[in-house]
XYZ file of C-alpha atoms in Angstrom:
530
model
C -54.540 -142.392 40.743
C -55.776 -140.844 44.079
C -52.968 -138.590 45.694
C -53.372 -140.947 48.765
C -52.004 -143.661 47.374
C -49.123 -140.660 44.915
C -46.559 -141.991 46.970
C -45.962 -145.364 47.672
C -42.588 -146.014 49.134
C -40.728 -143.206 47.457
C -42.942 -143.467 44.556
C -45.907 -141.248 42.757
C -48.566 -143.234 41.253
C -49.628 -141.606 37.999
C -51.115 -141.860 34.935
C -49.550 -141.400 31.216
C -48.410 -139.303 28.401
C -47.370 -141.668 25.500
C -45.400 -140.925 22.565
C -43.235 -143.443 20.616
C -40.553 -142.599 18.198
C -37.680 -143.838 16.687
C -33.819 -142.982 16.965
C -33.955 -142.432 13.104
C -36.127 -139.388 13.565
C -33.885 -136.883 15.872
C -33.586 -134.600 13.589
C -36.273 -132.630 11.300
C -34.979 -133.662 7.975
C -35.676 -137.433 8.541
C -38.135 -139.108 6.572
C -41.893 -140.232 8.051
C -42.331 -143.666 8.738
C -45.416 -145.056 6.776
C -49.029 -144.494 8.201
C -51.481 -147.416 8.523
C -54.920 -146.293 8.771
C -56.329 -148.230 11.361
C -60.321 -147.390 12.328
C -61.296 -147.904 16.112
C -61.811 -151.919 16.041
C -58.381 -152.560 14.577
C -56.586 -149.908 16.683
C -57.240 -151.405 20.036
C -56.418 -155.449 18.696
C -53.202 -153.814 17.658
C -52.617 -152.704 21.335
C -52.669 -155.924 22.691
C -51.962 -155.769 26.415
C -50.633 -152.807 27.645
C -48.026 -151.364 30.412
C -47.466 -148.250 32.186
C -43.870 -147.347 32.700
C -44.638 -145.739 35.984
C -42.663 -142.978 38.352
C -39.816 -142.844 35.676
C -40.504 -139.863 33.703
C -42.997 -137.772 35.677
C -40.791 -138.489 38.502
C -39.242 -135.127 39.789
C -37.305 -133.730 42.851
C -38.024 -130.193 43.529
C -40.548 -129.724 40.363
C -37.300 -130.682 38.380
C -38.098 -134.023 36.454
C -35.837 -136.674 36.879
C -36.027 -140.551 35.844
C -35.235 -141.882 39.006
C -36.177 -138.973 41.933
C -38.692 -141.337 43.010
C -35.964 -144.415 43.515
C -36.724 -145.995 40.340
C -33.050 -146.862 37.840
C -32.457 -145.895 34.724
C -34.893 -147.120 32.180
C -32.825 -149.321 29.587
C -33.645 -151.271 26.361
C -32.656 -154.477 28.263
C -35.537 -153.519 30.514
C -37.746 -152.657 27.966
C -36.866 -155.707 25.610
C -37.956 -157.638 28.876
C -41.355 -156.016 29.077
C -41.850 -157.024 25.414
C -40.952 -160.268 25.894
C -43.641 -161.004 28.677
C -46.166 -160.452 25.612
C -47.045 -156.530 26.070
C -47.543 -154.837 23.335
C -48.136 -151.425 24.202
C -46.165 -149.286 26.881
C -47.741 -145.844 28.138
C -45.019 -143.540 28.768
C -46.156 -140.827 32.059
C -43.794 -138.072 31.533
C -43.763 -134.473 33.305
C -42.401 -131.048 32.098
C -42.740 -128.583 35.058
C -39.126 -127.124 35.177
C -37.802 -128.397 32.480
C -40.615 -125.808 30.548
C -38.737 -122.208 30.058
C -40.403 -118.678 30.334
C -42.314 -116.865 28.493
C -43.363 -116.237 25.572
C -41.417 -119.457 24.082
C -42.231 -121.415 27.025
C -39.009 -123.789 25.570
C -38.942 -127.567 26.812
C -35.228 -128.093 27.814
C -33.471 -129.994 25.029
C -31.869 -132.475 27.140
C -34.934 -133.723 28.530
C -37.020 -133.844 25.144
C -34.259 -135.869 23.852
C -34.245 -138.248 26.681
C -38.293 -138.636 26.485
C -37.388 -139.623 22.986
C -34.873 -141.918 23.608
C -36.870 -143.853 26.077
C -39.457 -144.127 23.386
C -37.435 -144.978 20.904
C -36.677 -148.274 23.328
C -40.411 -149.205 23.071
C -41.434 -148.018 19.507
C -38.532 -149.206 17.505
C -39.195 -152.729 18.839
C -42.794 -152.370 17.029
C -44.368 -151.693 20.091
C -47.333 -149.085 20.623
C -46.356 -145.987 22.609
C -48.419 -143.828 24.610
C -46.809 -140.249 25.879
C -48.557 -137.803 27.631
C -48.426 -134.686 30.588
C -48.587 -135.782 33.745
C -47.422 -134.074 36.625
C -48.112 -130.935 35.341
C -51.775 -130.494 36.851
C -50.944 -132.098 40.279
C -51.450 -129.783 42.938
C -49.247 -131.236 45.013
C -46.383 -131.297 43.141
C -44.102 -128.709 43.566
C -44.033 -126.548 40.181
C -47.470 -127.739 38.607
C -49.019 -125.326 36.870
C -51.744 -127.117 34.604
C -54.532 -126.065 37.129
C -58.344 -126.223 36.024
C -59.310 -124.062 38.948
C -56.552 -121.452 38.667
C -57.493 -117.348 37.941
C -54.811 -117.074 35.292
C -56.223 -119.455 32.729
C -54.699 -117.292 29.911
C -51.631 -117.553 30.286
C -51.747 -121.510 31.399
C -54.067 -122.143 27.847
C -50.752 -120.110 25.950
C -48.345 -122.396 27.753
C -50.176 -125.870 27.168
C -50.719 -124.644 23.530
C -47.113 -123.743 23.107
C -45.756 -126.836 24.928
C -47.680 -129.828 23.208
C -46.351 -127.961 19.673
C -42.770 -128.363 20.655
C -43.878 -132.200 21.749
C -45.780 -132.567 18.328
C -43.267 -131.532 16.165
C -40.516 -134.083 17.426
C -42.741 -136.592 16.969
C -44.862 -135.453 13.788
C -42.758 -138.374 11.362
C -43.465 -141.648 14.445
C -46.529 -144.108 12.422
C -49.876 -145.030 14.137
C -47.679 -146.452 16.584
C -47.241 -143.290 18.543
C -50.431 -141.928 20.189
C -50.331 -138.893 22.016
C -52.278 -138.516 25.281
C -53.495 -134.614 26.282
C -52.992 -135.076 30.118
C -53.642 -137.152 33.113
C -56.243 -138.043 36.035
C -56.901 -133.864 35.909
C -59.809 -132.360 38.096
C -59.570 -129.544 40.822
C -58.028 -131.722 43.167
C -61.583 -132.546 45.048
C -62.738 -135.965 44.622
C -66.923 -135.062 44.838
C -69.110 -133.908 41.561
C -67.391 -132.129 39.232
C -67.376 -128.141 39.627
C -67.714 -125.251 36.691
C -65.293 -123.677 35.116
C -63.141 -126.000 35.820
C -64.429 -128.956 33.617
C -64.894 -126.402 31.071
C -60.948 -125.420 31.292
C -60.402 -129.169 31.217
C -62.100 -129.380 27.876
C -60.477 -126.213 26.742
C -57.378 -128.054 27.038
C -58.156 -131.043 25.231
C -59.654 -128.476 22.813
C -56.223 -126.988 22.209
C -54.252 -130.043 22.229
C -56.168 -131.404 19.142
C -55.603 -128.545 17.117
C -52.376 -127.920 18.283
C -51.311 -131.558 17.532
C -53.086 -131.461 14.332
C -52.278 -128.271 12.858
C -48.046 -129.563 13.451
C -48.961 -131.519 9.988
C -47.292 -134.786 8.952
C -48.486 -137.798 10.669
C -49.898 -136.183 13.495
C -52.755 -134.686 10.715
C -54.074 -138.449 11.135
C -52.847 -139.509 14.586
C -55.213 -141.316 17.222
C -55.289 -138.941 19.930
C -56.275 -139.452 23.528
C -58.674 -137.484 25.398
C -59.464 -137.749 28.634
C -62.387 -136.208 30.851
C -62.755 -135.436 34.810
C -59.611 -137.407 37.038
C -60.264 -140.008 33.763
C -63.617 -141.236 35.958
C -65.984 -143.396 34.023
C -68.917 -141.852 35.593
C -67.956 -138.267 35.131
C -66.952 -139.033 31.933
C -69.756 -140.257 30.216
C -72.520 -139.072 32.856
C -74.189 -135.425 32.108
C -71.362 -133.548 34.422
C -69.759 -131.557 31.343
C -67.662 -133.292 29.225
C -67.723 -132.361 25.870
C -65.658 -134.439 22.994
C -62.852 -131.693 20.961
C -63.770 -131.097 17.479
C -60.872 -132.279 14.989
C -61.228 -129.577 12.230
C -57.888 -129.777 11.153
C -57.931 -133.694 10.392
C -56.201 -135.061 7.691
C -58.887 -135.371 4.455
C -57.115 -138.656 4.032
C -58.889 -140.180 6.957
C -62.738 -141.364 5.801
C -65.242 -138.844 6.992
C -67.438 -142.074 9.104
C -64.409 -142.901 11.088
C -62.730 -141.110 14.024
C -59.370 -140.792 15.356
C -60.219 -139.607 19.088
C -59.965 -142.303 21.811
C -61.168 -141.676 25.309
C -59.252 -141.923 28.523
C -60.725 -143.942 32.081
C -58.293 -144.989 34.341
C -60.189 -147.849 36.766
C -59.179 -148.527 40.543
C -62.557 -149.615 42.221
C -62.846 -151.045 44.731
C -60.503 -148.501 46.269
C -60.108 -150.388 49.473
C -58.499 -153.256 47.263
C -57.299 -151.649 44.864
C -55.282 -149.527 46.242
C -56.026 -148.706 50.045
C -52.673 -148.797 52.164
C -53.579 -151.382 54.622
C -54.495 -155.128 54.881
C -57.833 -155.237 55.961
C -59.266 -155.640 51.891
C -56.929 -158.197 50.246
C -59.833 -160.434 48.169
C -61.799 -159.930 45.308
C -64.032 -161.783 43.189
C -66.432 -164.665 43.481
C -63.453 -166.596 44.572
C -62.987 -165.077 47.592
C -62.777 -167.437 50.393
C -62.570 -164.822 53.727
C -65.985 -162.478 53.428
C -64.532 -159.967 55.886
C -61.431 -159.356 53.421
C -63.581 -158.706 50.621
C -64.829 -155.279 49.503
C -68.616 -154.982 49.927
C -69.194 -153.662 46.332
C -67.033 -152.613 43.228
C -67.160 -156.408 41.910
C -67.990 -157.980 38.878
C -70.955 -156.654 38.059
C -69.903 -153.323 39.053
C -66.855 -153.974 36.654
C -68.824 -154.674 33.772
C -71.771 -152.265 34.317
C -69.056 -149.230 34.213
C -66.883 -150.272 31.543
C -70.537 -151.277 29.389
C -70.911 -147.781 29.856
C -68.084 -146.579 28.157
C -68.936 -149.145 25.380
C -72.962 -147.199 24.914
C -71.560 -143.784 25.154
C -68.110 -143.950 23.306
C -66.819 -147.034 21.116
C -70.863 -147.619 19.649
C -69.816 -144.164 17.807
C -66.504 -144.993 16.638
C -64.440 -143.301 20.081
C -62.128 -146.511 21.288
C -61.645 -146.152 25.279
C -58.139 -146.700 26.659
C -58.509 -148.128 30.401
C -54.753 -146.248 30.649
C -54.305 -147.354 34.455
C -55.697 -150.347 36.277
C -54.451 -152.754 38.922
C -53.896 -153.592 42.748
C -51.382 -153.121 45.270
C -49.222 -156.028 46.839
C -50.984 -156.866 49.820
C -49.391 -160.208 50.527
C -47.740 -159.195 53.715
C -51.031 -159.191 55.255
C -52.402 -162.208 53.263
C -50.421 -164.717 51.732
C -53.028 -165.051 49.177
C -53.701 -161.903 48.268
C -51.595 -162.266 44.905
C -54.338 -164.881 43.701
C -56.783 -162.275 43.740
C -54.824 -159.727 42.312
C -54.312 -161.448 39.215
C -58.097 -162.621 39.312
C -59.003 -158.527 39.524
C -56.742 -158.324 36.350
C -57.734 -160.532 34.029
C -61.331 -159.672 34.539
C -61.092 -156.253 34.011
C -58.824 -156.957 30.767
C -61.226 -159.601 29.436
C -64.377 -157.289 30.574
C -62.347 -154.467 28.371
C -62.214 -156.489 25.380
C -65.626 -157.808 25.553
C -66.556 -153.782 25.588
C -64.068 -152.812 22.590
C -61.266 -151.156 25.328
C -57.650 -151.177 25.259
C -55.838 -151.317 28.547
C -52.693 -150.796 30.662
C -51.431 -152.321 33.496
C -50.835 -149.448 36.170
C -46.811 -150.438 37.581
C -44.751 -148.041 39.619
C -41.546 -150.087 39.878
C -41.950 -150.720 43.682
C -42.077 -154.631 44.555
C -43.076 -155.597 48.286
C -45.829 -153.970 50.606
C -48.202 -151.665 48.740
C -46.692 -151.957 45.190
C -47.777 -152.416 41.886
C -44.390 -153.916 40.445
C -44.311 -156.515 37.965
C -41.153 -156.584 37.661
C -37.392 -155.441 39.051
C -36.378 -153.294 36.636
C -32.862 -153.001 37.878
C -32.516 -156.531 37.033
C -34.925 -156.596 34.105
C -36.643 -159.503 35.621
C -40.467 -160.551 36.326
C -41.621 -160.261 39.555
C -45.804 -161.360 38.942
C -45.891 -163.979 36.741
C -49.211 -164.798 37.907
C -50.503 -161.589 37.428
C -49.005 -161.435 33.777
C -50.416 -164.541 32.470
C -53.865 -163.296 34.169
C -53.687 -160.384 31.710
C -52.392 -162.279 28.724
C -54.667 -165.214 29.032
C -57.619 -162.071 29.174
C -56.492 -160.248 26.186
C -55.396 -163.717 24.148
C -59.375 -164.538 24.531
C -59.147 -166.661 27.371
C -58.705 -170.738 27.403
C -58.871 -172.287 23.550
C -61.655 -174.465 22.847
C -60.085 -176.153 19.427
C -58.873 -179.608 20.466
C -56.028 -180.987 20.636
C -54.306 -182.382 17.880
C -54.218 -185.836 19.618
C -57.115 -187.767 20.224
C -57.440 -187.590 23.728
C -58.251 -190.347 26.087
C -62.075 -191.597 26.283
C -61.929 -192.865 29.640
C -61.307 -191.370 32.714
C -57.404 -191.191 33.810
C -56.021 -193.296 36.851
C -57.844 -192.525 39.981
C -54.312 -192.527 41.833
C -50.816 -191.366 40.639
C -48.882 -191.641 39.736
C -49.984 -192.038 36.164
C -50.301 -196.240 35.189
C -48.775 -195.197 31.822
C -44.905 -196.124 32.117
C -42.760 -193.178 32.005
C -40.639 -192.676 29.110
C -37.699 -194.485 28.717
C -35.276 -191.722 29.187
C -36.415 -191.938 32.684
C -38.495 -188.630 32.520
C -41.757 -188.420 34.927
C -44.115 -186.138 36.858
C -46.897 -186.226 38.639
C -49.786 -183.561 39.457
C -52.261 -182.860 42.000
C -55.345 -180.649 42.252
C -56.892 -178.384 44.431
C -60.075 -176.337 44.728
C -59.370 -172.999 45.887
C -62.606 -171.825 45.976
C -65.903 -171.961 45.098
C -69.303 -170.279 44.596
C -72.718 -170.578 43.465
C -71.848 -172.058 39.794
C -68.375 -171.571 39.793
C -65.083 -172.731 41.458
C -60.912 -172.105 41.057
C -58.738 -174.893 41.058
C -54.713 -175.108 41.348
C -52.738 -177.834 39.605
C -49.163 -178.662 40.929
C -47.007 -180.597 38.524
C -43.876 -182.148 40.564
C -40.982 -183.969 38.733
C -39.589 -187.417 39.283
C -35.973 -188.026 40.037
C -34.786 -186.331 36.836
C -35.072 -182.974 35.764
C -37.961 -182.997 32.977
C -38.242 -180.075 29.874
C -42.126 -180.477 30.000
C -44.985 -181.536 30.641
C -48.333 -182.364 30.327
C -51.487 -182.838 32.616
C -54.584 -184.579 31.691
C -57.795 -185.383 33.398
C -61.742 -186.048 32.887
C -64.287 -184.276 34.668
C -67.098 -186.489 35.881
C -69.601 -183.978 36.904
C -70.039 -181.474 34.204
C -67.781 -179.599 35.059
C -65.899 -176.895 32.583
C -62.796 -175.049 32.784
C -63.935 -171.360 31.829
C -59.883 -169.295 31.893
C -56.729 -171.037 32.469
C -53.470 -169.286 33.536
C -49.456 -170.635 33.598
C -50.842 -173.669 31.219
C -52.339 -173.955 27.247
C -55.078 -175.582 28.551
C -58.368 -177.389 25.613
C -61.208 -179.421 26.217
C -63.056 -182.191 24.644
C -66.226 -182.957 25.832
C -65.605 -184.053 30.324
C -61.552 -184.745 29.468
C -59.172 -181.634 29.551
C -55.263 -181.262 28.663
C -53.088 -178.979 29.827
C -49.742 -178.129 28.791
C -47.116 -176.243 30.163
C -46.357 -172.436 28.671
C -42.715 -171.417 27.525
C -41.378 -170.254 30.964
C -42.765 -173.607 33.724
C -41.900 -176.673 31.074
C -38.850 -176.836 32.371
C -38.348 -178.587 36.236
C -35.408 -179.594 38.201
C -35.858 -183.296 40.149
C -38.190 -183.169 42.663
C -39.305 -179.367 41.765
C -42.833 -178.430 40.959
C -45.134 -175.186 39.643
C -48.566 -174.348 39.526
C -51.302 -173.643 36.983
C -54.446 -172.540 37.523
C -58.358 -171.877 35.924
C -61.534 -170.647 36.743
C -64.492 -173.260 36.129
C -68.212 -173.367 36.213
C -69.808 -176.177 37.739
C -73.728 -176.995 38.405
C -73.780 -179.696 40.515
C -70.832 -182.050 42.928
C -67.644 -180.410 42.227
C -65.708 -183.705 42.661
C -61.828 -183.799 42.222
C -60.605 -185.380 39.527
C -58.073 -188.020 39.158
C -55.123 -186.701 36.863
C -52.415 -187.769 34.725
C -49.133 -186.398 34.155
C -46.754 -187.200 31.434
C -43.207 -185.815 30.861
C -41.043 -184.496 28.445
């Protein structure tokens, strides 16, 4: 991310070095666990949704790494467990080295550390999750102790200390399956944010250069490892524009893996518009055709702009068998300066997850721990709960393909619902009830969001369902917080696993996205308990 927005709170934002392993594989003598062979296509289903597990390992005080400098706890498995259960399936890692790197000519990673990085992936892999490690702090000038500097004089001697470093990281994780993917470094450019400038693009690919072969030439599973490769500050345009990236060749690849496949994937990290994104005031806190306020919405960087750059990585990478990792994306918590700011948020998510899949990416959320003003926290880790459901079930409804369209397994009503509620149907006789109204939240040219509110009746209710028949054509495109299907005008939603159940007199919200081409009239609805 852009070293404006490194520090938020006491926190760095940063990008990711994943590895995963497995407690089982400490030592040297353990056995490998098996290899799948996945091509490009499979590789990134596998990945599901991802999450970063940001300013925890490439924290550091001093240029001495440490898992919570930057005000963060320790990570734990109850935490992780929790970030499984929310449905992500793949967790990049950001770890630095900086002093924890010895001198010369070893260049020795401190044992205590290396252990600990493996630990914490250990949490994530051996509960079949994907795990992304990579160098991060490393090339930050501002960071006290970087040394991984395209534009430095004393290239040799950095090229001999990468080399030597990402060997020592290979060959404790040489045994981890498919599972593990190793990332060469992160968001690294000369620290100037115009065009890119010679030799230090040419350095960059010298490193990604040597971390392939290094990598490869540790044997085992890391002969047939997807590795990640990022270009210029991981920008799309500078990236896969003419401005000097060049792709590593991957001579020492394991024979087993079929000559007409690859197993290179390509790094973007994707933040625009910056002023929503991730700009440190509340002047930009909407985004999207739902947008209701013009003057808090970003003049460009929408979503066309959203799907021209990530078609582009689709043209110049995946058509030839490179999957591209989206390894950082999100928006900052802007809600003190708009109450509805969150809505948007999770709107910005799940189009550039669903606008990744449609282009054959894999993605992670971007989260730094910090909830309130400015953060990207989706959840308290100290307590190991969620913080942004909304913005979860944006990303998960996105990667999951969006809203269903096989009906439901009841015939649904023919007729329209009661124009009034509650519903004329008699609640069931243990008392149970609900009721629901709708609301349009916005709306554009072919297009509107709406927001259901189911309340309970006078007894607590396990769950529920909401029914009700469009007269006016209209369609509901992505749902969130409800499995919502259509048949023909008359849609059904239910609730998810986490908002069936509701105390008396409580209520939550579901939402969707809908297109409509003519009056957008609100519909009458029906609610029935459980």
């Amino acid at each position: 991310m852009k070293s404006t927005l490194r520090k938020v709170q006491f926190a760095l934002l940063s990008g990711v070095l994943a590895v995963a392993g497995s407690a089982a594989v400490m030592t040297s003598s353990a056995s490998a666990d098996s290899m799948a062979q996945l091509n490009g296509t499979q590789l990134v289903a596998n990945m599901g949704a991802g999450w970063n597990l940001g300013n925890a390992l490439e924290a550091n005080a001093n240029g001495i790494p440490s898992e919570t400098a930057w005000g963060n706890p320790v990570v734990t498995q109850a935490f992780i467990d929790r970030v499984k259960a929310a449905g992500f399936k793949t967790i990049r890692i950001p770890v630095s080295y900086l002093g924890n790197i010895g001198a010369a000519p070893n260049y020795t990673i401190n044992s205590a550390w290396l252990n600990r990085i493996q630990e914490i992936v250990d949490y994530a892999y051996g509960r079949g999750l994907y795990v992304l490690i990579n160098m991060h702090g490393d090339g930050y000038k501002t960071v006290t102790g970087s040394w991984l500097i395209c534009d430095s004089s004393n290239q040799t001697t950095i090229k001999d200390k990468y080399q030597k470093v990402w060997q020592q990281i290979a060959t404790r994780f040489q045994t981890y399956s498919e599972r593990l993917i190793l990332e060469s470094m992160n968001e690294e450019f000369d620290g100037q944010y115009g065009n890119p400038t010679q030799p230090c693009y040419s350095n960059i690919n010298a490193y990604n250069q040597i971390f392939v072969d290094t990598v490869r030439r540790t044997g085992g599973n890391n002969a047939s490892r997807w590795l990640l490769i990022p270009g210029w500050n991981t920008n799309i345009d500078y990236t896969v524009g003419n401005y000097g990236f060049a792709l590593p060749t991957d001579q020492y690849r394991s024979s087993s893996v079929p000559a007409n496949e690859q197993r290179l994937m390509i790094s973007v990290h994707y933040y625009d518009p910056w002023d929503f994104a991730g700009e440190e005031n509340g002047t930009i806190t909407q985004w999207g055709p739902a947008a209701t306020t013009p003057a808090r919405k970003s003049t460009w960087g929408q979503q066309d702009f959203m799907d021209t750059q990530l078609k582009k990585t689709r043209d110049t990478f995946v058509s030839r068998g490179y999957p591209v990792f989206v390894g950082e994306y999100g928006s900052v918590d802007k809600t003190s300066a708009d109450s509805t700011n969150n809505r948007y948020r999770a709107d910005y998510a799940r189009t550039l997850v669903s606008t990744a899949k449609k282009y054959g990416a894999a993605t992670a959320y971007w989260d730094n721990g910090y909830n309130g003003a400015y953060g990207f926290g989706l959840f308290n880790r100290s307590s190991a709960t969620v913080t942004q459901q909304g913005i979860i079930d944006a990303i998960m409804s996105a990667v999951g393909g969006g809203t269903p369209t096989t009906p439901p397994t009841t015939t649904p009503p023919t007729t329209p619902p009661p124009t009034t509620p509650p519903p004329t149907t008699p609640p069931p006789s243990n008392g149970r009830s609900c009721s629901a109204s709708y609301t349009v939240t916005g709306s554009w040219q072919g297009g509107f969001q709406a927001e259901v509110r189911v309340t309970a009746g006078s007894s607590a209710i396990s769950g529920w369902t909401v029914t009700w028949t469009f007269a006016n054509g209209q369609q509901v495109t992505q749902s969130w917080s409800a499995t919502v299907t259509t048949s023909g005008s008359t849609v059904t939603a239910r609730n998810v696993g986490y908002n069936g159940a509701i105390s008396a007199g409580g209520s939550t919200t579901f939402g969707f996205l809908g297109s409509s081409s003519g009056v957008n009239a609100v519909p009458s609805l029906s609610c029935t308990a459980s």
